[in-house]
Amino acid sequence: MQLSEIATIQAGYPFRGKIPEVAKGEVVVIQMRDIVDGQIIQWPACARTTLRSKRDTDWLKPGDLLVAARGSHYYAVQVDSHEENQAVAAPHFFVVRVQKESILPAYLGWLINQRPCQRYLEQNAEGTLTKSIRRNVLGSLPIAVPTLERQRNLVGLVDALQQERVLLHRQLENNLALQSALAADLLSTSPGRIDRNGIIKGTKK
């Protein structure tokens, strides 16, 4: 089964040139710089703007997937929820909206991010300096659709692994901070000690 058989694929909002930022604009624009680790939309960092015409604008909805159309990693990130403002994606994204009840957006996003799908997109990307993928390439991406129960189990497992990853990262940071504190304590109490600015103190001339 191909992606185009289970979802619609549209390009991001067609801004002409640079996106005009308006401090109190009523529309939120998600750009590639607003995605953290290719997984999370950093809503507070998103630019705001105003659109000349809102008619026929297809606003982002929870469950939509934003797939990067250019770069070295064609990641997919799910739109979870956002502020009361209406939101659109920048042109460098494809907006994928699932049309089948037999597939979970969270599962589909996870699958697109896995190595087999990424390899397919990389092999079919075009360009020399900056690679990009066409909509028909993304639409022809092979998709496996297991049962909903298995999809839910996979999504639950992935969430658990990500939480474990966060905890391990925090533990590593704490361990490094402890080692740094121990070293600083030793150096501050020894002859020729090093202060916080990295300057050696107490040496004899």
Coordinates of N, CA and C in Angstrom, one line a residue:
M1 N 0.8 -1.2 0.0 CA 0.0 0.0 0.0 C 0.9 1.2 0.0
Q2 N 0.5 2.3 -0.7 CA 1.2 3.5 -0.8 C 0.6 4.6 0.1
L3 N 1.4 5.6 0.4 CA 0.9 6.6 1.3 C -0.3 7.4 0.7
S4 N -0.2 7.6 -0.6 CA -1.3 8.3 -1.2 C -2.7 7.6 -1.2
E5 N -2.6 6.3 -0.9 CA -3.9 5.5 -0.8 C -4.6 5.7 0.6
I6 N -3.8 6.2 1.6 CA -4.4 6.3 2.9 C -4.4 7.7 3.4
A7 N -3.8 8.6 2.7 CA -3.8 10.0 3.2 C -3.7 11.0 2.1
T8 N -4.1 12.2 2.4 CA -4.0 13.3 1.4 C -2.6 14.0 1.7
I9 N -2.0 14.5 0.6 CA -0.7 15.1 0.8 C -0.8 16.5 0.1
Q10 N -0.6 17.6 0.9 CA -0.6 18.9 0.3 C 0.7 19.7 0.7
A11 N 1.1 20.6 -0.1 CA 2.2 21.4 0.2 C 1.8 22.4 1.3
G12 N 2.8 23.0 2.0 CA 2.5 24.0 3.0 C 2.0 25.2 2.4
Y13 N 1.6 26.2 3.2 CA 1.0 27.4 2.7 C 2.0 28.1 1.8
P14 N 1.5 28.6 0.6 CA 2.4 29.2 -0.4 C 2.7 30.6 -0.2
F15 N 3.5 30.9 0.8 CA 4.0 32.2 1.1 C 4.9 32.6 -0.1
R16 N 4.8 33.9 -0.5 CA 5.7 34.4 -1.6 C 6.9 35.1 -1.0
G17 N 8.0 34.5 -1.1 CA 9.2 35.1 -0.5 C 9.3 34.8 1.0
K18 N 9.9 35.8 1.7 CA 10.1 35.6 3.2 C 8.7 35.7 3.9
I19 N 8.6 34.9 4.9 CA 7.3 34.9 5.7 C 7.3 36.2 6.5
P20 N 6.2 37.1 6.3 CA 6.2 38.3 7.1 C 5.7 38.0 8.5
E21 N 6.6 38.4 9.5 CA 6.3 38.2 10.9 C 5.6 39.4 11.5
V22 N 4.4 39.1 12.1 CA 3.6 40.1 12.7 C 3.5 39.7 14.2
A23 N 4.0 40.6 15.1 CA 4.0 40.2 16.5 C 2.7 39.7 17.1
K24 N 1.6 40.4 16.7 CA 0.3 40.0 17.2 C -0.6 39.4 16.1
G25 N 0.1 38.8 15.2 CA -0.7 38.1 14.1 C -1.6 37.0 14.6
E26 N -2.7 36.8 13.9 CA -3.6 35.8 14.4 C -3.3 34.4 13.8
V27 N -2.3 34.3 13.0 CA -2.0 33.0 12.3 C -0.6 32.6 12.8
V28 N -0.4 31.3 13.2 CA 0.9 30.7 13.6 C 1.4 30.0 12.4
V29 N 2.7 30.2 12.2 CA 3.4 29.5 11.0 C 4.5 28.6 11.6
I30 N 4.4 27.3 11.3 CA 5.4 26.3 11.7 C 6.4 26.2 10.6
Q31 N 7.7 26.5 11.0 CA 8.8 26.4 10.1 C 9.7 25.3 10.6
M32 N 10.7 25.0 9.7 CA 11.6 23.8 10.1 C 12.4 24.1 11.3
R33 N 12.7 25.4 11.6 CA 13.5 25.8 12.8 C 12.7 25.6 14.1
D34 N 11.4 25.4 14.0 CA 10.5 25.2 15.1 C 10.4 23.8 15.6
I35 N 11.0 22.8 14.8 CA 10.9 21.4 15.2 C 12.1 21.0 16.0
V36 N 11.9 20.4 17.2 CA 13.0 20.0 18.0 C 13.2 18.5 17.9
D37 N 14.5 18.2 17.5 CA 14.9 16.8 17.3 C 14.0 16.0 16.3
G38 N 13.4 16.8 15.4 CA 12.6 16.1 14.4 C 11.3 15.4 15.0
Q39 N 10.9 15.8 16.2 CA 9.8 15.1 16.9 C 8.8 16.1 17.5
I40 N 9.2 17.2 17.9 CA 8.3 18.1 18.7 C 8.2 19.5 18.1
I41 N 7.0 20.0 18.0 CA 6.7 21.3 17.5 C 6.9 22.3 18.7
Q42 N 7.8 23.2 18.6 CA 8.0 24.2 19.7 C 7.1 25.4 19.4
W43 N 5.9 25.3 19.9 CA 4.8 26.3 19.6 C 5.2 27.7 20.0
P44 N 5.7 27.9 21.2 CA 6.0 29.3 21.6 C 7.0 30.0 20.7
A45 N 7.9 29.2 20.0 CA 8.9 29.8 19.1 C 8.4 30.1 17.7
C46 N 7.2 29.6 17.4 CA 6.6 29.8 16.1 C 6.3 31.3 15.8
A47 N 6.6 31.7 14.6 CA 6.3 33.0 14.1 C 4.8 33.2 14.0
R48 N 4.4 34.5 14.1 CA 3.0 34.8 13.8 C 2.9 35.7 12.6
T49 N 1.8 35.7 11.9 CA 1.7 36.5 10.7 C 0.2 36.7 10.5
T50 N -0.1 37.5 9.4 CA -1.4 37.7 8.9 C -1.5 37.2 7.5
L51 N -2.6 36.7 7.0 CA -2.8 36.3 5.7 C -3.7 37.2 4.9
R52 N -3.3 37.5 3.7 CA -4.2 38.5 2.9 C -5.6 37.9 2.7
S53 N -5.7 36.6 2.5 CA -7.0 36.0 2.4 C -7.0 34.7 3.1
K54 N -8.0 34.5 4.0 CA -8.1 33.3 4.7 C -9.1 32.3 4.1
R55 N -9.7 32.8 3.0 CA -10.7 32.0 2.4 C -10.0 30.7 1.7
D56 N -10.6 29.6 1.9 CA -10.1 28.3 1.4 C -8.8 27.9 2.0
T57 N -8.3 28.6 3.1 CA -7.1 28.1 3.8 C -7.4 26.9 4.5
D58 N -6.6 25.9 4.3 CA -6.7 24.6 5.0 C -5.9 24.6 6.3
W59 N -6.5 25.0 7.4 CA -5.7 25.1 8.7 C -5.3 23.7 9.1
L60 N -4.2 23.7 9.9 CA -3.7 22.5 10.4 C -4.6 22.0 11.5
K61 N -4.7 20.6 11.6 CA -5.6 20.0 12.6 C -4.8 19.0 13.4
P62 N -5.2 18.8 14.6 CA -4.5 17.7 15.4 C -4.5 16.4 14.7
G63 N -3.4 15.7 14.6 CA -3.3 14.5 13.9 C -2.7 14.6 12.5
D64 N -2.6 15.9 12.0 CA -1.9 16.1 10.8 C -0.4 15.8 11.0
L65 N 0.3 15.3 9.9 CA 1.7 15.1 9.9 C 2.4 16.1 9.0
L66 N 3.5 16.7 9.5 CA 4.3 17.6 8.7 C 5.5 16.8 8.3
V67 N 5.7 16.7 7.0 CA 6.9 15.9 6.5 C 7.8 16.9 5.9
A68 N 9.1 17.0 6.3 CA 10.1 17.9 5.8 C 10.3 17.5 4.3
A69 N 10.2 18.5 3.4 CA 10.3 18.3 2.0 C 11.7 18.5 1.5
R70 N 12.6 19.0 2.3 CA 14.0 19.3 1.9 C 14.9 19.1 3.0
G71 N 16.2 18.9 2.7 CA 17.2 18.7 3.7 C 17.8 17.3 3.6
S72 N 18.4 16.9 4.7 CA 19.1 15.5 4.7 C 18.2 14.5 5.5
H73 N 17.2 15.0 6.1 CA 16.3 14.1 6.9 C 14.8 14.5 6.7
Y74 N 14.1 13.6 6.1 CA 12.7 13.9 5.7 C 11.7 13.4 6.8
Y75 N 11.9 14.0 8.0 CA 11.2 13.6 9.2 C 9.7 13.9 9.1
A76 N 9.0 13.2 9.9 CA 7.5 13.5 10.0 C 7.3 13.8 11.5
V77 N 6.6 14.9 11.7 CA 6.2 15.3 13.1 C 4.7 15.5 13.1
Q78 N 4.1 15.0 14.2 CA 2.6 15.1 14.3 C 2.2 16.4 15.0
V79 N 1.1 17.0 14.4 CA 0.5 18.2 15.0 C -0.4 17.7 16.1
D80 N 0.0 18.0 17.4 CA -0.8 17.5 18.5 C -1.9 18.5 18.8
S81 N -1.5 19.6 19.3 CA -2.5 20.7 19.6 C -1.7 22.0 19.6
H82 N -2.5 23.1 19.5 CA -1.8 24.4 19.5 C -2.7 25.4 20.2
E83 N -2.2 26.6 20.2 CA -2.9 27.7 20.8 C -4.2 28.0 20.1
E84 N -5.0 29.0 20.6 CA -6.3 29.3 20.0 C -6.1 29.8 18.6
N85 N -4.9 30.2 18.2 CA -4.7 30.8 16.9 C -4.7 29.7 15.8
Q86 N -5.1 30.1 14.6 CA -5.1 29.2 13.5 C -3.6 29.0 13.1
A87 N -3.3 27.8 12.5 CA -1.9 27.5 12.2 C -1.8 27.0 10.8
V88 N -0.7 27.3 10.1 CA -0.3 26.7 8.8 C 1.1 26.3 8.8
A89 N 1.5 25.4 7.9 CA 2.9 25.0 7.7 C 3.6 25.8 6.7
A90 N 4.9 26.0 6.9 CA 5.7 26.7 5.9 C 5.8 25.9 4.6
P91 N 6.1 26.5 3.5 CA 6.2 25.8 2.2 C 7.1 24.6 2.1
H92 N 8.1 24.5 3.0 CA 9.1 23.4 3.0 C 8.6 22.2 3.7
F93 N 7.3 22.2 4.0 CA 6.7 21.0 4.6 C 5.6 20.4 3.6
F94 N 5.4 19.1 3.7 CA 4.2 18.5 3.2 C 3.2 18.3 4.3
V95 N 2.0 18.5 4.2 CA 1.0 18.2 5.2 C 0.3 16.9 4.8
V96 N 0.5 15.9 5.6 CA -0.1 14.6 5.4 C -1.3 14.4 6.3
R97 N -2.5 14.2 5.8 CA -3.7 14.0 6.6 C -4.3 12.6 6.4
V98 N -4.3 11.8 7.4 CA -4.8 10.4 7.3 C -6.3 10.4 6.9
Q99 N -6.7 9.6 6.0 CA -8.1 9.5 5.6 C -8.7 8.2 5.9
K100 N -8.0 7.2 6.4 CA -8.5 5.9 6.8 C -8.5 5.7 8.3
E101 N -9.6 5.2 8.8 CA -9.8 4.9 10.2 C -8.9 3.8 10.6
S102 N -8.4 3.0 9.7 CA -7.6 1.8 10.0 C -6.1 2.1 10.3
I103 N -5.8 3.4 10.3 CA -4.4 3.8 10.6 C -4.3 5.0 11.5
L104 N -3.4 4.9 12.5 CA -3.2 5.9 13.5 C -2.2 6.9 13.0
P105 N -2.4 8.2 13.1 CA -1.4 9.2 12.7 C -0.1 9.0 13.4
A106 N -0.2 8.7 14.7 CA 1.1 8.5 15.5 C 1.9 7.4 14.9
Y107 N 1.2 6.3 14.5 CA 1.9 5.2 14.0 C 2.5 5.5 12.6
L108 N 1.7 6.2 11.8 CA 2.2 6.6 10.5 C 3.4 7.5 10.6
G109 N 3.4 8.5 11.5 CA 4.5 9.3 11.7 C 5.8 8.6 12.1
W110 N 5.6 7.6 13.0 CA 6.7 6.8 13.5 C 7.3 6.0 12.3
L111 N 6.4 5.4 11.5 CA 6.9 4.6 10.4 C 7.7 5.4 9.4
I112 N 7.2 6.6 9.0 CA 7.9 7.4 8.1 C 9.3 7.8 8.6
N113 N 9.5 7.9 9.9 CA 10.7 8.3 10.5 C 11.7 7.1 10.5
Q114 N 11.3 5.9 10.3 CA 12.2 4.8 10.4 C 13.1 4.6 9.2
R115 N 14.2 3.9 9.4 CA 15.2 3.9 8.3 C 14.8 3.4 7.0
P116 N 14.0 2.3 6.9 CA 13.5 1.9 5.5 C 12.8 3.0 4.7
C117 N 11.9 3.7 5.4 CA 11.2 4.8 4.7 C 12.1 6.0 4.4
Q118 N 13.0 6.3 5.3 CA 13.9 7.4 5.1 C 14.9 7.1 3.9
R119 N 15.3 5.8 3.9 CA 16.2 5.4 2.8 C 15.5 5.6 1.4
Y120 N 14.2 5.2 1.4 CA 13.5 5.3 0.1 C 13.4 6.8 -0.3
L121 N 13.1 7.7 0.7 CA 13.0 9.1 0.3 C 14.3 9.7 -0.1
E122 N 15.4 9.3 0.6 CA 16.7 9.7 0.2 C 17.1 9.3 -1.2
Q123 N 16.8 8.1 -1.5 CA 17.2 7.6 -2.8 C 16.4 8.2 -4.0
N124 N 15.2 8.8 -3.6 CA 14.4 9.4 -4.7 C 14.4 10.9 -4.6
A125 N 15.3 11.5 -3.7 CA 15.4 12.9 -3.6 C 16.1 13.5 -4.8
E126 N 15.9 14.8 -5.1 CA 16.5 15.5 -6.2 C 17.2 16.7 -5.7
G127 N 18.2 17.1 -6.6 CA 19.0 18.3 -6.2 C 20.4 18.0 -6.0
T128 N 21.3 19.0 -6.0 CA 22.7 18.8 -5.8 C 23.1 19.3 -4.5
L129 N 23.1 20.6 -4.2 CA 23.5 21.1 -2.9 C 22.4 20.8 -1.8
T130 N 21.2 21.2 -2.1 CA 20.1 20.9 -1.2 C 19.1 19.9 -1.8
K131 N 19.0 18.7 -1.2 CA 18.1 17.7 -1.7 C 16.7 18.0 -1.3
S132 N 15.7 17.6 -2.1 CA 14.3 17.7 -1.8 C 13.5 16.6 -2.4
I133 N 12.3 16.4 -1.9 CA 11.5 15.3 -2.5 C 10.2 15.9 -3.1
R134 N 9.7 15.3 -4.1 CA 8.5 15.8 -4.7 C 7.3 15.1 -4.1
R135 N 6.1 15.7 -4.3 CA 4.9 15.2 -3.6 C 4.6 13.8 -4.1
N136 N 4.8 13.5 -5.4 CA 4.5 12.2 -5.9 C 5.5 11.1 -5.4
V137 N 6.7 11.5 -5.0 CA 7.6 10.6 -4.4 C 7.1 10.2 -3.0
L138 N 6.7 11.2 -2.2 CA 6.2 10.9 -0.9 C 4.9 10.1 -1.0
G139 N 4.1 10.4 -2.0 CA 2.8 9.7 -2.2 C 3.0 8.2 -2.5
S140 N 4.1 7.9 -3.2 CA 4.4 6.5 -3.6 C 5.2 5.7 -2.5
L141 N 5.4 6.3 -1.3 CA 6.1 5.7 -0.2 C 5.3 4.4 0.2
P142 N 6.0 3.3 0.2 CA 5.3 2.0 0.7 C 5.0 2.1 2.2
I143 N 3.8 1.7 2.5 CA 3.3 1.8 3.9 C 2.8 0.4 4.3
A144 N 3.2 0.0 5.5 CA 2.6 -1.2 6.1 C 1.5 -0.9 7.1
V145 N 0.4 -1.5 7.0 CA -0.7 -1.2 7.8 C -1.1 -2.4 8.6
P146 N -0.6 -2.6 9.8 CA -1.0 -3.7 10.7 C -2.3 -3.4 11.3
T147 N -2.8 -4.3 12.2 CA -4.0 -4.1 12.9 C -3.9 -2.9 13.8
L148 N -5.1 -2.3 14.1 CA -5.1 -1.1 15.0 C -4.5 -1.5 16.4
E149 N -4.7 -2.7 16.9 CA -4.2 -3.1 18.2 C -2.7 -3.1 18.1
R150 N -2.1 -3.6 17.0 CA -0.7 -3.6 16.9 C -0.1 -2.2 16.8
Q151 N -0.8 -1.4 16.1 CA -0.4 0.0 15.9 C -0.3 0.7 17.3
R152 N -1.4 0.5 18.1 CA -1.4 1.1 19.4 C -0.3 0.6 20.3
N153 N 0.0 -0.7 20.2 CA 1.1 -1.3 21.0 C 2.4 -0.7 20.6
L154 N 2.6 -0.5 19.3 CA 3.9 0.0 18.8 C 4.0 1.5 19.3
V155 N 3.0 2.3 19.2 CA 3.0 3.6 19.6 C 3.3 3.7 21.1
G156 N 2.6 2.9 21.9 CA 2.9 2.8 23.3 C 4.3 2.5 23.7
L157 N 4.9 1.5 22.9 CA 6.3 1.1 23.1 C 7.2 2.2 22.8
V158 N 7.0 2.9 21.7 CA 7.8 4.0 21.3 C 7.8 5.2 22.3
D159 N 6.6 5.5 22.8 CA 6.5 6.5 23.9 C 7.3 6.1 25.1
A160 N 7.2 4.9 25.5 CA 7.9 4.4 26.7 C 9.4 4.5 26.5
L161 N 9.9 4.1 25.3 CA 11.3 4.2 25.0 C 11.8 5.7 25.0
Q162 N 11.0 6.6 24.5 CA 11.3 8.0 24.4 C 11.4 8.6 25.8
Q163 N 10.5 8.2 26.7 CA 10.6 8.6 28.1 C 11.8 8.1 28.8
E164 N 12.1 6.8 28.5 CA 13.4 6.2 29.1 C 14.6 7.0 28.6
R165 N 14.6 7.3 27.3 CA 15.7 8.1 26.7 C 15.9 9.4 27.4
V166 N 14.8 10.1 27.7 CA 14.8 11.4 28.4 C 15.4 11.2 29.8
L167 N 15.0 10.2 30.5 CA 15.5 10.0 31.8 C 17.0 9.6 31.8
L168 N 17.4 8.8 30.9 CA 18.8 8.5 30.8 C 19.7 9.7 30.4
H169 N 19.1 10.6 29.6 CA 19.8 11.8 29.2 C 20.0 12.7 30.5
R170 N 18.9 12.8 31.3 CA 19.0 13.6 32.5 C 20.0 13.0 33.4
Q171 N 20.0 11.7 33.6 CA 21.0 11.0 34.5 C 22.4 11.2 34.0
L172 N 22.6 11.2 32.7 CA 24.0 11.4 32.2 C 24.4 12.9 32.5
E173 N 23.5 13.8 32.3 CA 23.8 15.2 32.6 C 24.2 15.4 34.1
N174 N 23.4 14.7 34.9 CA 23.7 14.8 36.4 C 25.0 14.2 36.7
N175 N 25.4 13.1 36.1 CA 26.6 12.4 36.3 C 27.8 13.3 35.9
L176 N 27.7 14.0 34.7 CA 28.7 14.8 34.3 C 28.9 16.1 35.2
A177 N 27.7 16.6 35.7 CA 27.8 17.7 36.6 C 28.5 17.3 37.9
L178 N 28.2 16.1 38.4 CA 28.8 15.7 39.6 C 30.3 15.5 39.4
Q179 N 30.7 14.9 38.3 CA 32.2 14.8 38.1 C 32.9 16.1 38.0
S180 N 32.2 17.1 37.3 CA 32.8 18.4 37.2 C 32.9 19.1 38.6
A181 N 31.9 18.9 39.4 CA 31.9 19.5 40.8 C 33.0 18.9 41.6
L182 N 33.2 17.5 41.5 CA 34.3 16.9 42.2 C 35.7 17.4 41.8
A183 N 35.8 17.5 40.5 CA 37.1 18.0 40.0 C 37.4 19.5 40.4
A184 N 36.3 20.3 40.4 CA 36.5 21.7 40.8 C 36.8 21.8 42.3
D185 N 36.2 20.9 43.1 CA 36.5 20.9 44.5 C 38.0 20.5 44.8
L186 N 38.4 19.5 44.1 CA 39.8 19.0 44.3 C 40.8 20.1 43.9
L187 N 40.6 20.7 42.7 CA 41.5 21.8 42.2 C 41.5 23.0 43.1
S188 N 40.3 23.3 43.7 CA 40.2 24.6 44.5 C 40.9 24.5 45.8
T189 N 41.2 23.3 46.3 CA 41.8 23.1 47.6 C 43.3 22.6 47.5
S190 N 43.8 22.6 46.3 CA 45.2 22.1 46.1 C 46.1 23.3 45.7
P191 N 47.4 23.2 45.9 CA 48.3 24.3 45.5 C 48.2 24.5 44.0
G192 N 48.3 25.8 43.7 CA 48.2 26.1 42.3 C 46.8 25.9 41.8
R193 N 45.8 26.2 42.6 CA 44.4 25.9 42.3 C 43.9 26.7 41.2
I194 N 42.8 26.1 40.5 CA 42.2 26.8 39.4 C 40.9 27.4 39.8
D195 N 40.7 28.7 39.6 CA 39.4 29.2 40.0 C 38.3 29.0 38.9
R196 N 37.1 29.6 39.2 CA 36.0 29.3 38.2 C 36.3 29.9 36.8
N197 N 37.2 30.9 36.7 CA 37.5 31.5 35.5 C 38.6 30.8 34.7
G198 N 39.1 29.7 35.3 CA 40.2 28.9 34.7 C 41.5 29.5 34.9
I199 N 41.7 30.4 35.9 CA 42.9 31.1 36.2 C 43.6 30.3 37.4
I200 N 44.9 30.0 37.2 CA 45.6 29.3 38.3 C 46.0 30.3 39.4
K201 N 45.7 29.9 40.6 CA 45.9 30.8 41.8 C 46.9 30.1 42.7
G202 N 47.6 30.9 43.5 CA 48.4 30.4 44.6 C 49.7 29.8 44.2
T203 N 50.2 30.0 43.0 CA 51.5 29.5 42.6 C 52.6 30.4 43.0
K204 N 53.8 29.8 43.3 CA 55.0 30.6 43.7 C 55.7 31.1 42.4
K205 N 56.1 32.4 42.5 CA 56.9 32.9 41.4 C 58.4 32.6 41.6

